[in-house]
Structures are given as structure tokens and as C-alpha cells.
Short mmCIF file of C-alpha atoms in Angstrom, two decimals:
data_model
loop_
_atom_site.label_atom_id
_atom_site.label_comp_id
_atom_site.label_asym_id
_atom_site.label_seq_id
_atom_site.Cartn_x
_atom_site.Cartn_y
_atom_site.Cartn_z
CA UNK P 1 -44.63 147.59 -64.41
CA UNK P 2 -42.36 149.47 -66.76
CA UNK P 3 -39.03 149.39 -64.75
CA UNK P 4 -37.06 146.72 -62.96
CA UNK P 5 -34.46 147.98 -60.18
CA UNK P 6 -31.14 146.78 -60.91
CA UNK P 7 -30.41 144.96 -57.56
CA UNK P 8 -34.00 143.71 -57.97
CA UNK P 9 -33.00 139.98 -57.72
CA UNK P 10 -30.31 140.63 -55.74
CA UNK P 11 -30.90 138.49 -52.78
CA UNK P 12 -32.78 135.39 -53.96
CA UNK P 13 -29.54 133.00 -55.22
CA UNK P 14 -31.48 129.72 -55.78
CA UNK P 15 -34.68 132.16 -57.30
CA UNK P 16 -35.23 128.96 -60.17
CA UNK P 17 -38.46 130.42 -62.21
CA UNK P 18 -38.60 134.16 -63.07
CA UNK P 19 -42.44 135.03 -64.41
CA UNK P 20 -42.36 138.51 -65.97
CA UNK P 21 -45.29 138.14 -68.18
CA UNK P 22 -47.44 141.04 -69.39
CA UNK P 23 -44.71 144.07 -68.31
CA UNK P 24 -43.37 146.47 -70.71
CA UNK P 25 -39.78 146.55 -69.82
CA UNK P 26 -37.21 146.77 -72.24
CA UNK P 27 -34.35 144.08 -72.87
CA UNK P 28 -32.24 146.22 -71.43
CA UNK P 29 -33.66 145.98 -68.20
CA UNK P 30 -34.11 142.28 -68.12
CA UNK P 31 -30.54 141.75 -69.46
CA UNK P 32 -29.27 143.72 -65.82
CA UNK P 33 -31.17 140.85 -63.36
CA UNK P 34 -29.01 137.81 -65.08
CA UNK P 35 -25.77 137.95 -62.96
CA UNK P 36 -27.84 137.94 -59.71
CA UNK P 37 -29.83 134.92 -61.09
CA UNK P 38 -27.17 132.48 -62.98
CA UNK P 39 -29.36 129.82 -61.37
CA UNK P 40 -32.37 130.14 -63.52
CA UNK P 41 -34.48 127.29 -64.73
CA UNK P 42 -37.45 129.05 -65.87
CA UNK P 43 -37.87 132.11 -67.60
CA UNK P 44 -41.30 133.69 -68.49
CA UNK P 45 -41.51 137.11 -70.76
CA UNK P 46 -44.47 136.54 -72.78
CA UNK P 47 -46.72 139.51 -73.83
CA UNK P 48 -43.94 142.04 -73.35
CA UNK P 49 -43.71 143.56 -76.26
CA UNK P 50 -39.87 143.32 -76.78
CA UNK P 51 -40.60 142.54 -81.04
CA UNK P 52 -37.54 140.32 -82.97
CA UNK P 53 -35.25 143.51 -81.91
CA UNK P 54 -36.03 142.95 -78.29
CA UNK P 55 -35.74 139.59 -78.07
CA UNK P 56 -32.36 139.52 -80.25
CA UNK P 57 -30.94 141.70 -77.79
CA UNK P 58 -31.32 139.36 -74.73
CA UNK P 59 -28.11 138.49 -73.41
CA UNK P 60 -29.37 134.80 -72.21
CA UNK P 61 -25.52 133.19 -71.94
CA UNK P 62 -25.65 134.64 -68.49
CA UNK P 63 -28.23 131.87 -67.21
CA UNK P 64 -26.83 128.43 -68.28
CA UNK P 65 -29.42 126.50 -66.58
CA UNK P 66 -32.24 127.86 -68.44
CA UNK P 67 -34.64 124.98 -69.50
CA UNK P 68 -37.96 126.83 -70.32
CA UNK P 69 -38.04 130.08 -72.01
CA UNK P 70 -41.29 132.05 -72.60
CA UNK P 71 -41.22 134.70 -75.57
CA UNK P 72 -44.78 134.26 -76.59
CA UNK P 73 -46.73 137.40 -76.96
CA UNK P 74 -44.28 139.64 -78.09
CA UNK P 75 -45.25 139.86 -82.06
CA UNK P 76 -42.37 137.95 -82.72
CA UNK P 77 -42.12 137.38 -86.99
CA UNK P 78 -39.35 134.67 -86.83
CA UNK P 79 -37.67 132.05 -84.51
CA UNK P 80 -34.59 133.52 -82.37
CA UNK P 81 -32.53 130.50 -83.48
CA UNK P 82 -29.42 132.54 -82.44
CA UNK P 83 -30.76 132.44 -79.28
CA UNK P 84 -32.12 129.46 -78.83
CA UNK P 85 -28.70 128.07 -79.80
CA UNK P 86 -27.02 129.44 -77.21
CA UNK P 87 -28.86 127.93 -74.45
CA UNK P 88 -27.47 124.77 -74.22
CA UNK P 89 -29.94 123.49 -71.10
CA UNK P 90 -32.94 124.25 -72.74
CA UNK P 91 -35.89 121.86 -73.67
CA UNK P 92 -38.96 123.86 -73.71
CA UNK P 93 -39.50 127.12 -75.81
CA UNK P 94 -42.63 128.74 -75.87
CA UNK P 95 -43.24 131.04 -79.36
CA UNK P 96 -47.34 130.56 -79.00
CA UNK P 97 -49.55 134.26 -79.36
CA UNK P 98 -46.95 135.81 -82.05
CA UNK P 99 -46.80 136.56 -85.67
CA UNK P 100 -44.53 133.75 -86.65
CA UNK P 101 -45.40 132.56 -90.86
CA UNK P 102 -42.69 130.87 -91.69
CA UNK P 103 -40.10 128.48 -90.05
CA UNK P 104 -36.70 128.42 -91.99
CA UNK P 105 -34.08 126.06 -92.80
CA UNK P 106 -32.25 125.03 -89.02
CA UNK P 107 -34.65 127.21 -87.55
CA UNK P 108 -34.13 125.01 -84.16
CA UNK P 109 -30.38 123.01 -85.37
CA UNK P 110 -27.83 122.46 -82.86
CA UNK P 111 -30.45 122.84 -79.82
CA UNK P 112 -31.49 120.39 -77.35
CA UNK P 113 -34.98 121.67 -77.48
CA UNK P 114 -37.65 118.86 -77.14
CA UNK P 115 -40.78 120.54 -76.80
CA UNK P 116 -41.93 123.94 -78.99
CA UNK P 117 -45.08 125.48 -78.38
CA UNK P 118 -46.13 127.88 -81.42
CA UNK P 119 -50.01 127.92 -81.02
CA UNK P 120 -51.79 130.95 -82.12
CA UNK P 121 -49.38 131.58 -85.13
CA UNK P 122 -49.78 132.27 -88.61
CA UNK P 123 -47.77 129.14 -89.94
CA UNK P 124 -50.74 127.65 -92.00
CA UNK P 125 -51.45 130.52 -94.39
CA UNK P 126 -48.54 129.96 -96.53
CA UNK P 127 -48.35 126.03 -97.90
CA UNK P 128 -44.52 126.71 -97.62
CA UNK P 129 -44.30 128.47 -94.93
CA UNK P 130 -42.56 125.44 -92.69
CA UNK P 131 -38.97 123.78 -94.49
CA UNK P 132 -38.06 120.12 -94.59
CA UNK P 133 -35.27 121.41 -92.90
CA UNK P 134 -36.52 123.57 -90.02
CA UNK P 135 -36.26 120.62 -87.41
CA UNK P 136 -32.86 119.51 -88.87
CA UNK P 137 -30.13 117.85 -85.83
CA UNK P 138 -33.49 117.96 -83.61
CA UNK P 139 -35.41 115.67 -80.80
CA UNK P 140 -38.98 117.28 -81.01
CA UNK P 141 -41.06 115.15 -78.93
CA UNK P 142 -43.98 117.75 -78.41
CA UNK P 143 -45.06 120.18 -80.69
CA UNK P 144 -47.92 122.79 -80.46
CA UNK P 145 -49.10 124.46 -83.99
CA UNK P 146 -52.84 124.72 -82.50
CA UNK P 147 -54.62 127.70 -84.09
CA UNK P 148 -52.45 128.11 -87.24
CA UNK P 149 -54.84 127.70 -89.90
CA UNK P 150 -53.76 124.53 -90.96
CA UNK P 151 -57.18 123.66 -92.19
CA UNK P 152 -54.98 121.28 -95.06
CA UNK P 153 -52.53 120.27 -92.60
CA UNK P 154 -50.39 117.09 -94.21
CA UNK P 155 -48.03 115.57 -91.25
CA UNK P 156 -45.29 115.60 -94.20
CA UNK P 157 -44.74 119.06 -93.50
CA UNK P 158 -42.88 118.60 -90.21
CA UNK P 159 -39.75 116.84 -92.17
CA UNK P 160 -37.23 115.33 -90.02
CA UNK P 161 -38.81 116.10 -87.11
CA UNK P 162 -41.63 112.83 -88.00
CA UNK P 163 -40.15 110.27 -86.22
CA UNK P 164 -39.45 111.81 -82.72
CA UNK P 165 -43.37 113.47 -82.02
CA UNK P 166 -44.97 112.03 -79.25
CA UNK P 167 -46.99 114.94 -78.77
CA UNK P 168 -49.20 116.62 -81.04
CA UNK P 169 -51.55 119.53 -80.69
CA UNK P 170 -53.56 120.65 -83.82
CA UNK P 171 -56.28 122.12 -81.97
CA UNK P 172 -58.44 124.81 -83.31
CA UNK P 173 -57.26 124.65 -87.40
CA UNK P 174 -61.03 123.58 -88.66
CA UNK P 175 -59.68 119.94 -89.98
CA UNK P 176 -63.18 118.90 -90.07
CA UNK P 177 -62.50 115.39 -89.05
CA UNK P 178 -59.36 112.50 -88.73
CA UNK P 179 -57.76 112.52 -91.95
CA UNK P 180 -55.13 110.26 -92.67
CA UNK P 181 -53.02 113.22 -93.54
CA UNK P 182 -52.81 114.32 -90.39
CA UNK P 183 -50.51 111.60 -88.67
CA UNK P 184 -49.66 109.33 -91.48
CA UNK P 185 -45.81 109.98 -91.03
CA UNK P 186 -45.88 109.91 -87.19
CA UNK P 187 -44.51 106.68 -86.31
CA UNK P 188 -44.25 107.82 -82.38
CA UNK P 189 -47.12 109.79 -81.83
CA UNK P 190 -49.44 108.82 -78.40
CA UNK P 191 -51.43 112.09 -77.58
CA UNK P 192 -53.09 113.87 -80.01
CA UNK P 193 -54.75 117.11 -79.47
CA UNK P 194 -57.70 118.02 -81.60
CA UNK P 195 -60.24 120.08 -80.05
CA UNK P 196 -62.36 122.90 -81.47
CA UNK P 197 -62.08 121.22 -84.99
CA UNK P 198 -65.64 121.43 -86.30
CA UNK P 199 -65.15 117.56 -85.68
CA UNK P 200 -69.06 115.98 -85.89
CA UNK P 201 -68.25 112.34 -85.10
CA UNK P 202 -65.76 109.39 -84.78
CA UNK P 203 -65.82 107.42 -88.18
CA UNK P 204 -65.46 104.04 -87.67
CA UNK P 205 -62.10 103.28 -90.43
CA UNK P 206 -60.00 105.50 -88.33
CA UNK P 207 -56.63 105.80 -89.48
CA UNK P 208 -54.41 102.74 -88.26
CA UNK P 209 -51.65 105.25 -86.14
CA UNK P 210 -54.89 106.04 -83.80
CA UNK P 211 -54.72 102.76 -82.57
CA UNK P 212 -51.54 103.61 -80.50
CA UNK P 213 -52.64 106.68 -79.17
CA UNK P 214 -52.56 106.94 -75.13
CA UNK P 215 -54.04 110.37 -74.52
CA UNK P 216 -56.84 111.73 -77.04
CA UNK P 217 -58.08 115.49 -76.47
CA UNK P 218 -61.14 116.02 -78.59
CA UNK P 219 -63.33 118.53 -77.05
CA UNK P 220 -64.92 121.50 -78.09
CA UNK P 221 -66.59 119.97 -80.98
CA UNK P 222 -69.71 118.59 -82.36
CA UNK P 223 -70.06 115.42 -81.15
CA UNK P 224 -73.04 113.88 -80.69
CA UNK P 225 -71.95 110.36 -79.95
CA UNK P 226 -69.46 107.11 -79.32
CA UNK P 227 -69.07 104.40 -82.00
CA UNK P 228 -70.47 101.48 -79.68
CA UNK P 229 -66.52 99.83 -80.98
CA UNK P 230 -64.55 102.41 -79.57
CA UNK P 231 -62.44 100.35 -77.96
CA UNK P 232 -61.59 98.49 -80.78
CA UNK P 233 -60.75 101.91 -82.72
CA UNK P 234 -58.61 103.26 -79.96
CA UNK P 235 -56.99 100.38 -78.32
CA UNK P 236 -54.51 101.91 -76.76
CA UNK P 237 -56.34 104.84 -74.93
CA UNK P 238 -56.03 105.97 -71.40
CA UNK P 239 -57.34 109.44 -71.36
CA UNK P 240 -59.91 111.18 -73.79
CA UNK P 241 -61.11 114.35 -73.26
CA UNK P 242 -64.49 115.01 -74.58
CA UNK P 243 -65.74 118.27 -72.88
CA UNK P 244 -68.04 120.87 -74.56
CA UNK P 245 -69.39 118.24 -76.91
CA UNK P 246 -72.87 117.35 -78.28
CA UNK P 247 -73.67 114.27 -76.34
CA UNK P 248 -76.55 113.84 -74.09
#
């Protein structure tokens, strides 16, 4: 699809999740369906195309129920904090699939955002590429920076937003194994998300914030077996995912 009709939306009042994903329509276009959906919740444009220009030009005031935007896909380079700012409602942004390196100073300030998803990014190539300051006046309590190339990833790096993860995902940035590095700093964390890390087994001195993990994803490595005192090493766990493994 590569038009919307203006009256498009015109009859649905409650309509709360819009899912646009994968059409090349122009902000423009999208901008025209807001006053016939001020009721919004959800909004999905990812792989759209719409660049920082596109996105920029989205006039997202119009919706202010909006808790979950989509703009992943859309070779974004930087975060739409203007944006982002003016949505007071939101808590989930999804950035994941774009060409984001860097996050700057406030990149997220003065929203209520708790959970940023920014998977399949470049943010790992540069070892400055993320400020003490991006998460500055923030709650994050779920953060996504699988497939970044973090492959020297240091928990340090996420500033002020260390004490409010709960939610990790560091999946696919070839960490090797559980470095203490990783979660040091992350006093809250309980699920942490590390599959398709080149990860060969479970040491036995695992780092001492593993023992309050809940949720453990894992899979997608090279596993070949459990430590007979797992549950000694993860105390804590409920749920650990250990699909597409090694172990017979």
C-alpha cells in the first residue's frame, strides 16, 4: 500500500491499535488519520521507510493516549526525542531494525517511557556511542540493545538508567560467556536475555546479581550441559529458556 484515503479511519472511534507496518506511505498521509483516531493506544509504522525527516514530521500531539509507538525499520540515525517528548502517555517505544550509533545527552528526558526496544542497531561500534546522560529524568525498566555489537559490553554504560532495569536483553552481541561486566551495576535486574552468544557453558562462580534473576533466556548457544548445582547458582529462577542448545 502506498496511499491511505483520508476518511480511511473515519468510522472506527474506539479503533485502539493502528498496525501499518511494511507500507510506503508518507508522513503526510499518516498525519491526516489522527483526528478520526484521538483514541489511539497503539501505533505500529515500522519498516516504512519515513527516514529521521519522516518521522520528525509526524504530528503525534493529535493522539494523547498513545502508549506504544513502533518506528523500527525506517533507517532511523537518531532518537526522535522531540517526539517522544511530546507524548506524554507513552511507555513503550520501539527503535529496533534502524541505523541508530549513538544515543545523546537526554536522548529520552522528560518522557514517561519505561520500556525501549533498540535491537538490531549499531550502538556497540563506537565505545562512546551511548552518554551517561542519555537516560537522564528516566524510569527504564526494560531495555533491548540485542544485536548491537556489544561484544565488550560494560553495564556502566547505561548511566542513570542502572538502578531502574528489570529487563535486559543482550542477545546476539558474541559476549562469549557471563562476565561480571555485564550486570555488575544492575541492582534491579530479574530477566536477562542472552541467547545466540557463542555461550559454551554455565561456569560455576557466576556473578552474585544472577542469583536474583527470575527469568533467564539463554538459547541459541553452545551448550552442552547443566552444572549438577544449578540451583544453587540461580536461586531465584522461574523460567530458563534453553532451546537450540547442545545438550543431549
Amino acid at each position: 500500500m502506498t496511499s491511505l484515503a483520508t476518511n480511511l479511519l473515519l468510522g472506527p472511534k474506539n479503533l485502539h491499535t493502528l498496525q501499518l507496518d511494511g507500507n510506503k506511505i508518507t508522513a503526510k498521509q499518516i498525519n491526516e488519520q489522527f483526528s478520526d483516531i484521538k483514541s489511539l493506544q497503539r501505533l505500529e509504522i515500522n519498516d516504512c521507510g519515513l527516514g529521521d525527516d519522516g518521522i520528525a514530521n509526524l504530528k503525534l500531539t493529535k493522539i494523547e493516549s498513545l502508549k506504544r509507538l513502533g518506528i523500527g525499520g525506517n533507517n532511523l540515525t537518531k532518537v526522535p526525542s522531540a517526539i517522544l517528548r511530546s507524548l506524554p502517555s507513552l511507555e513503550t517505544i520501539d527503535l529496533s531494525k534502524n541505523r541508530i550509533r549513538a544515543l545523546e545527552p537526554c536522548a529520552f528526558c522528560s518522557c514517561n517511557i519505561t520500556e525501549i526496544l533498540l535491537g538490531h542497531n549499531l550502538l556497540g561500534i563506537d565505545e562512546t556511542a551511548i552518554s551517561p546522560e542519555a537516560f537522564a529524568d528516566t524510569r527504564i525498566t526494560a531495555l533491548d540493545l540485542s544485536f548491537n555489537y556489544f561484544d565488550q559490553f560494560d553495564a556502566s554504560i547505561l548511566g542513570m538508567a542502572q538502578p531502574s532495569i528489570r529487563i535486559l536483553d543482550l542477545s546476539g552481541n558474541n559476549l562469549g560467556g557471563f562476565h561480571h561486566r555485564l550486570t555488575y551495576t544492575l541492582i534491579a535486574l530479574t530477566n536477562l536475555h542472552m541467547a545466540a552468544n557463542g555461550i559454551k557453558d554455565i561456569p560455576a562462580n557466576l556473578p552474585y546479581e544472577y542469583t536474583r534473576l527470575q527469568y533467564l533466556n539463554i538459547s541459541k548457544n553452545r551448550i552442552d550441559y547443566l552444572p549438577n548445582d544449578i540451583a544453587s547458582l540461580l536461586p531465584s529462577l522461574r523460567v530458563m529458556d534453553l532451546s537450540h542448545n547442545f545438550i543431549t
